[in-house]
mmCIF file of C-alpha atoms and ligand atoms in Angstrom:
data_model
loop_
_atom_site.group_PDB
_atom_site.id
_atom_site.type_symbol
_atom_site.label_atom_id
_atom_site.label_comp_id
_atom_site.label_asym_id
_atom_site.label_seq_id
_atom_site.Cartn_x
_atom_site.Cartn_y
_atom_site.Cartn_z
ATOM 1 C CA MET B 1 8.012 -25.779 9.265
ATOM 2 C CA ASN B 2 6.098 -22.738 10.335
ATOM 3 C CA ARG B 3 4.985 -22.733 13.964
ATOM 4 C CA ARG B 4 4.110 -19.074 14.214
ATOM 5 C CA ARG B 5 0.565 -18.129 15.050
ATOM 6 C CA LYS B 6 -1.213 -16.648 12.070
ATOM 7 C CA ILE B 7 -3.273 -13.616 13.069
ATOM 8 C CA TYR B 8 -4.774 -12.706 9.699
ATOM 9 C CA GLU B 9 -4.432 -13.679 6.048
ATOM 10 C CA GLY B 10 -5.339 -11.192 3.325
ATOM 11 C CA LYS B 11 -5.087 -11.405 -0.450
ATOM 12 C CA ALA B 12 -1.439 -10.307 -0.690
ATOM 13 C CA LYS B 13 -0.127 -10.522 2.871
ATOM 14 C CA VAL B 14 -0.180 -12.629 6.030
ATOM 15 C CA LEU B 15 0.166 -11.282 9.568
ATOM 16 C CA TYR B 16 1.847 -13.454 12.191
ATOM 17 C CA GLU B 17 2.290 -12.950 15.894
ATOM 18 C CA GLY B 18 5.469 -10.910 16.473
ATOM 19 C CA PRO B 19 8.427 -11.672 18.774
ATOM 20 C CA GLU B 20 7.203 -9.243 21.450
ATOM 21 C CA PRO B 21 3.772 -8.136 22.657
ATOM 22 C CA GLY B 22 2.433 -5.316 20.520
ATOM 23 C CA THR B 23 4.375 -6.437 17.435
ATOM 24 C CA LEU B 24 3.448 -8.459 14.354
ATOM 25 C CA ILE B 25 5.300 -9.908 11.376
ATOM 26 C CA GLN B 26 3.908 -8.749 8.036
ATOM 27 C CA HIS B 27 4.638 -11.348 5.311
ATOM 28 C CA PHE B 28 4.367 -10.381 1.620
ATOM 29 C CA LYS B 29 2.972 -13.125 -0.656
ATOM 30 C CA ASP B 30 3.367 -13.410 -4.434
ATOM 31 C CA ASP B 31 -0.407 -13.506 -4.930
ATOM 32 C CA ALA B 32 -1.951 -10.897 -7.204
ATOM 33 C CA THR B 33 -5.706 -10.379 -7.171
ATOM 34 C CA ALA B 34 -8.066 -7.977 -8.901
ATOM 35 C CA GLY B 35 -11.804 -7.443 -9.068
ATOM 36 C CA ASN B 36 -12.245 -8.309 -5.385
ATOM 37 C CA GLY B 37 -10.484 -11.678 -5.874
ATOM 38 C CA ALA B 38 -12.243 -12.611 -9.143
ATOM 39 C CA LYS B 39 -8.857 -12.706 -10.884
ATOM 40 C CA HIS B 40 -5.966 -14.408 -9.084
ATOM 41 C CA GLU B 41 -2.398 -15.340 -10.063
ATOM 42 C CA ILE B 42 0.876 -16.094 -8.341
ATOM 43 C CA ILE B 43 3.552 -13.758 -9.682
ATOM 44 C CA ASP B 44 7.023 -14.922 -8.678
ATOM 45 C CA GLY B 45 9.046 -12.178 -7.022
ATOM 46 C CA LYS B 46 6.230 -9.671 -6.418
ATOM 47 C CA GLY B 47 6.219 -10.133 -2.630
ATOM 48 C CA VAL B 48 9.982 -9.655 -2.321
ATOM 49 C CA LEU B 49 9.865 -6.424 -4.324
ATOM 50 C CA ASN B 50 6.853 -5.021 -2.447
ATOM 51 C CA ASN B 51 8.516 -5.778 0.880
ATOM 52 C CA ARG B 52 11.592 -3.783 -0.186
ATOM 53 C CA ILE B 53 9.700 -0.897 -1.784
ATOM 54 C CA SER B 54 7.324 -0.551 1.176
ATOM 55 C CA GLU B 55 10.247 -0.742 3.633
ATOM 56 C CA PHE B 56 12.001 2.058 1.742
ATOM 57 C CA ILE B 57 8.939 4.328 1.734
ATOM 58 C CA PHE B 58 7.895 3.685 5.343
ATOM 59 C CA THR B 59 11.462 4.239 6.576
ATOM 60 C CA LYS B 60 11.533 7.625 4.812
ATOM 61 C CA LEU B 61 8.103 8.538 6.230
ATOM 62 C CA ASN B 62 9.193 7.586 9.767
ATOM 63 C CA GLY B 63 12.271 9.769 9.243
ATOM 64 C CA LEU B 64 10.037 12.711 8.336
ATOM 65 C CA GLY B 65 8.022 12.282 11.520
ATOM 66 C CA ILE B 66 5.010 10.807 9.737
ATOM 67 C CA PRO B 67 3.924 8.059 12.132
ATOM 68 C CA THR B 68 3.724 4.515 10.694
ATOM 69 C CA HIS B 69 3.414 0.962 12.004
ATOM 70 C CA PHE B 70 6.753 -0.010 10.412
ATOM 71 C CA LEU B 71 9.678 -1.035 12.638
ATOM 72 C CA ARG B 72 12.140 -2.892 10.365
ATOM 73 C CA ARG B 73 12.464 -5.433 7.586
ATOM 74 C CA VAL B 74 13.471 -8.839 8.933
ATOM 75 C CA ASN B 75 14.012 -10.845 5.751
ATOM 76 C CA MET B 76 13.224 -10.982 2.025
ATOM 77 C CA ARG B 77 9.485 -11.270 2.516
ATOM 78 C CA GLU B 78 8.817 -10.043 6.029
ATOM 79 C CA GLN B 79 8.848 -6.949 8.164
ATOM 80 C CA LEU B 80 8.357 -6.290 11.856
ATOM 81 C CA ILE B 81 5.478 -3.911 12.501
ATOM 82 C CA ARG B 82 3.615 -2.511 15.481
ATOM 83 C CA GLU B 83 0.224 -4.034 16.125
ATOM 84 C CA VAL B 84 -2.484 -1.460 15.447
ATOM 85 C CA GLU B 85 -6.264 -1.486 15.364
ATOM 86 C CA ILE B 86 -7.000 -1.142 11.665
ATOM 87 C CA ILE B 87 -9.636 1.463 10.767
ATOM 88 C CA PRO B 88 -11.932 -0.275 8.245
ATOM 89 C CA ILE B 89 -11.539 2.421 5.595
ATOM 90 C CA GLU B 90 -9.420 2.464 2.430
ATOM 91 C CA VAL B 91 -8.244 5.996 1.790
ATOM 92 C CA VAL B 92 -7.586 6.776 -1.884
ATOM 93 C CA ILE B 93 -5.713 9.935 -2.869
ATOM 94 C CA ARG B 94 -5.914 10.980 -6.523
ATOM 95 C CA ASN B 95 -3.802 13.518 -8.402
ATOM 96 C CA VAL B 96 -4.638 12.483 -11.972
ATOM 97 C CA ALA B 97 -7.822 10.851 -13.293
ATOM 98 C CA ALA B 98 -7.590 7.062 -13.719
ATOM 99 C CA GLY B 99 -9.375 3.817 -12.859
ATOM 100 C CA SER B 100 -12.741 3.959 -11.133
ATOM 101 C CA LEU B 101 -12.828 7.787 -11.097
ATOM 102 C CA CYS B 102 -12.825 7.822 -14.922
ATOM 103 C CA LYS B 103 -15.604 5.231 -15.032
ATOM 104 C CA ARG B 104 -17.688 7.055 -12.447
ATOM 105 C CA LEU B 105 -17.354 10.574 -13.860
ATOM 106 C CA GLY B 106 -16.583 9.919 -17.529
ATOM 107 C CA LEU B 107 -13.159 11.570 -17.336
ATOM 108 C CA GLU B 108 -10.353 10.948 -19.813
ATOM 109 C CA PRO B 109 -7.571 8.900 -18.121
ATOM 110 C CA GLY B 110 -4.539 11.113 -17.532
ATOM 111 C CA THR B 111 -6.534 14.320 -16.925
ATOM 112 C CA GLN B 112 -4.820 16.415 -14.244
ATOM 113 C CA LEU B 113 -7.270 16.955 -11.383
ATOM 114 C CA PRO B 114 -7.900 20.560 -10.236
ATOM 115 C CA ARG B 115 -6.498 19.527 -6.849
ATOM 116 C CA SER B 116 -5.728 16.279 -5.035
ATOM 117 C CA ILE B 117 -8.912 14.444 -4.112
ATOM 118 C CA ILE B 118 -9.376 12.130 -1.131
ATOM 119 C CA GLU B 119 -11.947 9.333 -1.288
ATOM 120 C CA PHE B 120 -13.006 6.742 1.282
ATOM 121 C CA TYR B 121 -14.086 3.141 0.764
ATOM 122 C CA TYR B 122 -15.531 0.895 3.459
ATOM 123 C CA LYS B 123 -13.411 -2.252 3.772
ATOM 124 C CA ASP B 124 -15.883 -5.073 3.251
ATOM 125 C CA ASP B 125 -15.160 -7.734 0.617
ATOM 126 C CA ALA B 126 -18.732 -9.055 0.678
ATOM 127 C CA LEU B 127 -19.983 -5.576 -0.277
ATOM 128 C CA GLY B 128 -17.160 -4.965 -2.785
ATOM 129 C CA ASP B 129 -15.589 -2.136 -0.715
ATOM 130 C CA PRO B 130 -18.251 0.535 -1.402
ATOM 131 C CA MET B 131 -17.339 4.202 -1.585
ATOM 132 C CA VAL B 132 -18.497 6.101 1.507
ATOM 133 C CA SER B 133 -18.487 9.711 2.682
ATOM 134 C CA GLU B 134 -17.131 11.309 5.845
ATOM 135 C CA GLU B 135 -20.736 11.331 7.081
ATOM 136 C CA HIS B 136 -20.982 7.532 6.832
ATOM 137 C CA ILE B 137 -17.639 7.079 8.557
ATOM 138 C CA THR B 138 -18.503 9.222 11.570
ATOM 139 C CA ALA B 139 -22.201 8.237 11.749
ATOM 140 C CA PHE B 140 -21.393 4.523 11.839
ATOM 141 C CA GLY B 141 -18.459 5.118 14.188
ATOM 142 C CA TRP B 142 -15.750 3.629 11.955
ATOM 143 C CA ALA B 143 -13.689 6.678 12.932
ATOM 144 C CA ASN B 144 -14.560 9.794 14.911
ATOM 145 C CA PRO B 145 -14.251 13.327 13.445
ATOM 146 C CA GLN B 146 -10.865 13.962 15.093
ATOM 147 C CA GLU B 147 -9.515 10.644 13.787
ATOM 148 C CA LEU B 148 -10.821 11.419 10.322
ATOM 149 C CA ASP B 149 -9.063 14.809 10.414
ATOM 150 C CA ASP B 150 -5.836 13.060 11.423
ATOM 151 C CA ILE B 151 -6.263 10.493 8.620
ATOM 152 C CA MET B 152 -6.801 13.209 6.003
ATOM 153 C CA ALA B 153 -3.835 15.257 7.249
ATOM 154 C CA LEU B 154 -1.674 12.137 7.139
ATOM 155 C CA ALA B 155 -2.911 11.273 3.630
ATOM 156 C CA VAL B 156 -1.996 14.758 2.362
ATOM 157 C CA ARG B 157 1.497 14.570 3.875
ATOM 158 C CA VAL B 158 2.080 11.114 2.397
ATOM 159 C CA ASN B 159 0.855 12.349 -0.992
ATOM 160 C CA ASP B 160 3.185 15.373 -0.921
ATOM 161 C CA PHE B 161 6.155 13.208 -0.013
ATOM 162 C CA LEU B 162 5.427 10.421 -2.514
ATOM 163 C CA THR B 163 4.682 12.820 -5.381
ATOM 164 C CA GLY B 164 8.121 14.394 -4.972
ATOM 165 C CA LEU B 165 9.907 11.104 -4.377
ATOM 166 C CA PHE B 166 8.534 9.551 -7.563
ATOM 167 C CA MET B 167 8.803 12.716 -9.679
ATOM 168 C CA GLY B 168 12.504 12.766 -8.805
ATOM 169 C CA VAL B 169 12.938 9.410 -10.562
ATOM 170 C CA GLY B 170 10.765 10.186 -13.597
ATOM 171 C CA ILE B 171 7.540 8.629 -12.308
ATOM 172 C CA GLN B 172 4.153 10.332 -11.979
ATOM 173 C CA LEU B 173 2.133 9.380 -8.890
ATOM 174 C CA VAL B 174 -1.373 9.171 -10.359
ATOM 175 C CA ASP B 175 -3.172 7.848 -7.280
ATOM 176 C CA PHE B 176 -2.690 5.476 -4.345
ATOM 177 C CA LYS B 177 -4.469 3.810 -1.456
ATOM 178 C CA ILE B 178 -3.498 3.820 2.208
ATOM 179 C CA GLU B 179 -4.865 2.292 5.385
ATOM 180 C CA CYS B 180 -4.531 3.706 8.875
ATOM 181 C CA GLY B 181 -4.660 2.226 12.334
ATOM 182 C CA ARG B 182 -4.923 3.227 15.978
ATOM 183 C CA LEU B 183 -1.687 2.745 17.873
ATOM 184 C CA TYR B 184 -2.184 2.507 21.626
ATOM 185 C CA GLU B 185 0.741 3.577 23.823
ATOM 186 C CA GLY B 186 -0.306 3.518 27.477
ATOM 187 C CA ASP B 187 -3.175 5.972 27.845
ATOM 188 C CA LEU B 188 -2.387 7.582 24.507
ATOM 189 C CA MET B 189 -3.754 6.674 21.102
ATOM 190 C CA ARG B 190 -2.573 8.045 17.785
ATOM 191 C CA ILE B 191 -3.416 7.442 14.157
ATOM 192 C CA VAL B 192 -0.560 5.866 12.189
ATOM 193 C CA LEU B 193 -0.060 4.733 8.614
ATOM 194 C CA ALA B 194 -0.434 0.933 8.356
ATOM 195 C CA ASP B 195 -0.525 -1.768 5.639
ATOM 196 C CA GLU B 196 1.956 -1.165 2.764
ATOM 197 C CA ILE B 197 2.800 1.333 0.035
ATOM 198 C CA SER B 198 3.991 -0.431 -3.102
ATOM 199 C CA PRO B 199 3.112 -0.622 -6.813
ATOM 200 C CA ASP B 200 0.255 -2.921 -5.707
ATOM 201 C CA ASN B 201 -1.626 0.052 -4.302
ATOM 202 C CA CYS B 202 -0.315 2.990 -6.337
ATOM 203 C CA ARG B 203 -0.721 4.020 -9.960
ATOM 204 C CA LEU B 204 2.739 4.923 -11.231
ATOM 205 C CA TRP B 205 3.286 6.159 -14.797
ATOM 206 C CA ASP B 206 6.635 6.715 -16.451
ATOM 207 C CA VAL B 207 6.788 10.454 -17.128
ATOM 208 C CA LYS B 208 8.363 10.117 -20.595
ATOM 209 C CA THR B 209 6.800 6.946 -22.040
ATOM 210 C CA ARG B 210 3.514 6.930 -20.010
ATOM 211 C CA ASN B 211 4.245 3.222 -19.363
ATOM 212 C CA LYS B 212 2.364 1.773 -16.397
ATOM 213 C CA LEU B 213 4.715 0.624 -13.624
ATOM 214 C CA ASP B 214 2.069 -0.723 -11.227
ATOM 215 C CA LYS B 215 -0.614 -3.356 -10.673
ATOM 216 C CA ASP B 216 -2.662 -2.134 -13.641
ATOM 217 C CA ARG B 217 -0.243 -4.335 -15.653
ATOM 218 C CA PHE B 218 -1.997 -7.292 -13.994
ATOM 219 C CA ARG B 219 -5.515 -5.798 -13.929
ATOM 220 C CA GLU B 220 -5.312 -5.002 -17.651
ATOM 221 C CA ASP B 221 -3.368 -8.149 -18.710
ATOM 222 C CA LEU B 222 -0.426 -6.089 -19.960
ATOM 223 C CA GLY B 223 2.218 -8.545 -18.649
ATOM 224 C CA GLY B 224 5.653 -7.582 -17.311
ATOM 225 C CA LEU B 225 4.492 -6.840 -13.769
ATOM 226 C CA VAL B 226 7.661 -7.959 -11.976
ATOM 227 C CA ASP B 227 9.862 -6.116 -14.488
ATOM 228 C CA ALA B 228 7.839 -2.954 -13.850
ATOM 229 C CA TYR B 229 8.064 -3.288 -10.041
ATOM 230 C CA ARG B 230 11.810 -3.975 -10.360
ATOM 231 C CA GLU B 231 12.135 -0.835 -12.477
ATOM 232 C CA VAL B 232 10.454 1.189 -9.705
ATOM 233 C CA ALA B 233 12.796 -0.337 -7.087
ATOM 234 C CA GLN B 234 15.869 0.319 -9.232
ATOM 235 C CA ARG B 235 14.942 3.936 -9.911
ATOM 236 C CA LEU B 236 14.425 4.524 -6.195
ATOM 237 C CA GLY B 237 17.929 3.116 -5.654
ATOM 238 C CA ILE B 238 16.649 0.170 -3.628
ATOM 239 C CA LEU B 239 17.832 -2.594 -5.940
ATOM 240 C CA VAL B 240 21.206 -2.563 -7.553
ATOM 241 C CA GLU B 241 21.629 -4.527 -10.798
ATOM 242 C CA ALA B 242 23.253 -7.536 -9.076
ATOM 243 C CA GLU B 243 20.300 -7.929 -6.749
ATOM 244 C CA ASN B 244 17.923 -8.687 -9.600
ATOM 245 C CA ALA B 245 18.856 -12.326 -9.200
ATOM 246 C CA LEU B 246 17.229 -12.281 -5.775
ATOM 247 C CA THR B 247 13.795 -11.829 -7.283
ATOM 248 C CA THR B 248 14.170 -14.086 -10.301
ATOM 249 C CA GLY B 249 16.624 -16.825 -9.364
ATOM 250 C CA PRO B 250 16.469 -19.449 -6.636
ATOM 251 C CA ARG B 251 14.676 -18.217 -3.541
ATOM 252 C CA LEU B 252 16.793 -17.254 -0.590
ATOM 253 C CA VAL B 253 15.350 -18.987 2.477
ATOM 254 C CA GLN B 254 15.658 -17.007 5.693
HETATM 255 P P1 TMP L 1 -9.507 2.758 -8.303
HETATM 256 O O1 TMP L 1 -9.292 3.738 -9.416
HETATM 257 O O2 TMP L 1 -9.715 1.355 -8.778
HETATM 258 O O3 TMP L 1 -10.577 3.192 -7.356
HETATM 259 O O4 TMP L 1 -8.142 2.709 -7.449
HETATM 260 C C1 TMP L 1 -7.567 3.874 -6.896
HETATM 261 C C2 TMP L 1 -6.214 3.542 -6.295
HETATM 262 O O5 TMP L 1 -6.368 2.708 -5.157
HETATM 263 C C3 TMP L 1 -5.279 2.784 -7.241
HETATM 264 O O6 TMP L 1 -3.947 3.258 -7.030
HETATM 265 C C4 TMP L 1 -5.363 1.354 -6.789
HETATM 266 C C5 TMP L 1 -5.677 1.472 -5.320
HETATM 267 N N1 TMP L 1 -6.557 0.410 -4.839
HETATM 268 C C6 TMP L 1 -6.064 -0.514 -3.932
HETATM 269 O O7 TMP L 1 -4.915 -0.477 -3.539
HETATM 270 N N2 TMP L 1 -6.930 -1.483 -3.478
HETATM 271 C C7 TMP L 1 -8.212 -1.580 -3.889
HETATM 272 O O8 TMP L 1 -8.950 -2.486 -3.442
HETATM 273 C C8 TMP L 1 -8.707 -0.613 -4.839
HETATM 274 C C9 TMP L 1 -10.127 -0.666 -5.332
HETATM 275 C C10 TMP L 1 -7.845 0.357 -5.281
#
């Protein structure tokens, strides 16, 4: 029985009230959606893998002094996070042309971009998360200029770290999406990385085979999504062989 107070339910995660004020529990579901929810499937084991992969990345980022909402993983599907005020902007960082950028500009997928490009999308399902500029963000007050500078600096640092992390295990970081929040500590406020970083919100290509190891496997009906996510986790050293059973066999209830 689940008596916790649900704060918010998204497409892939649920947020519950945390054990202490200012904390939340972030629960990873097995739901996969694409096309703003038009396509929806339950993919057994996805939530467990994303929880582990995101824990691994956020722990490393915290260790580098890049501020995040992450405190610790509490079980197979859940992590303890700090409560932040989410900024309603999806920040996409691109290193290689793929996805909507190719459609918009007629680029060949896989084209190396002249430099990393940051894009912003306004988080609004009813509007289909439209792309917006810095002007829109500051004019409508979704974030002020200083906050936007902090968000972009954070995005660049995360990109530098992730590019190296994945390249070290034979994976090219094509692009990814992050979300940021305002963390209030007394009179102080700072911008921190929120949400998750997992193969659900990155494009990850195997350097040798060009195989897709991310959610495009679901978007493009390629199959093998959990195997691909498990491959990412194994290469990062998160999952050892014996632990595979945890994502495929009987569920461990915690
Ligand atoms: P896009 O090419 O579809 O614009 O996606 C760019 C990156 O952002 C890709 O890694 C997938 C990620 N993304 C999300 O995580 N959530 C979203 O709603 C969208 C549109 C993209």
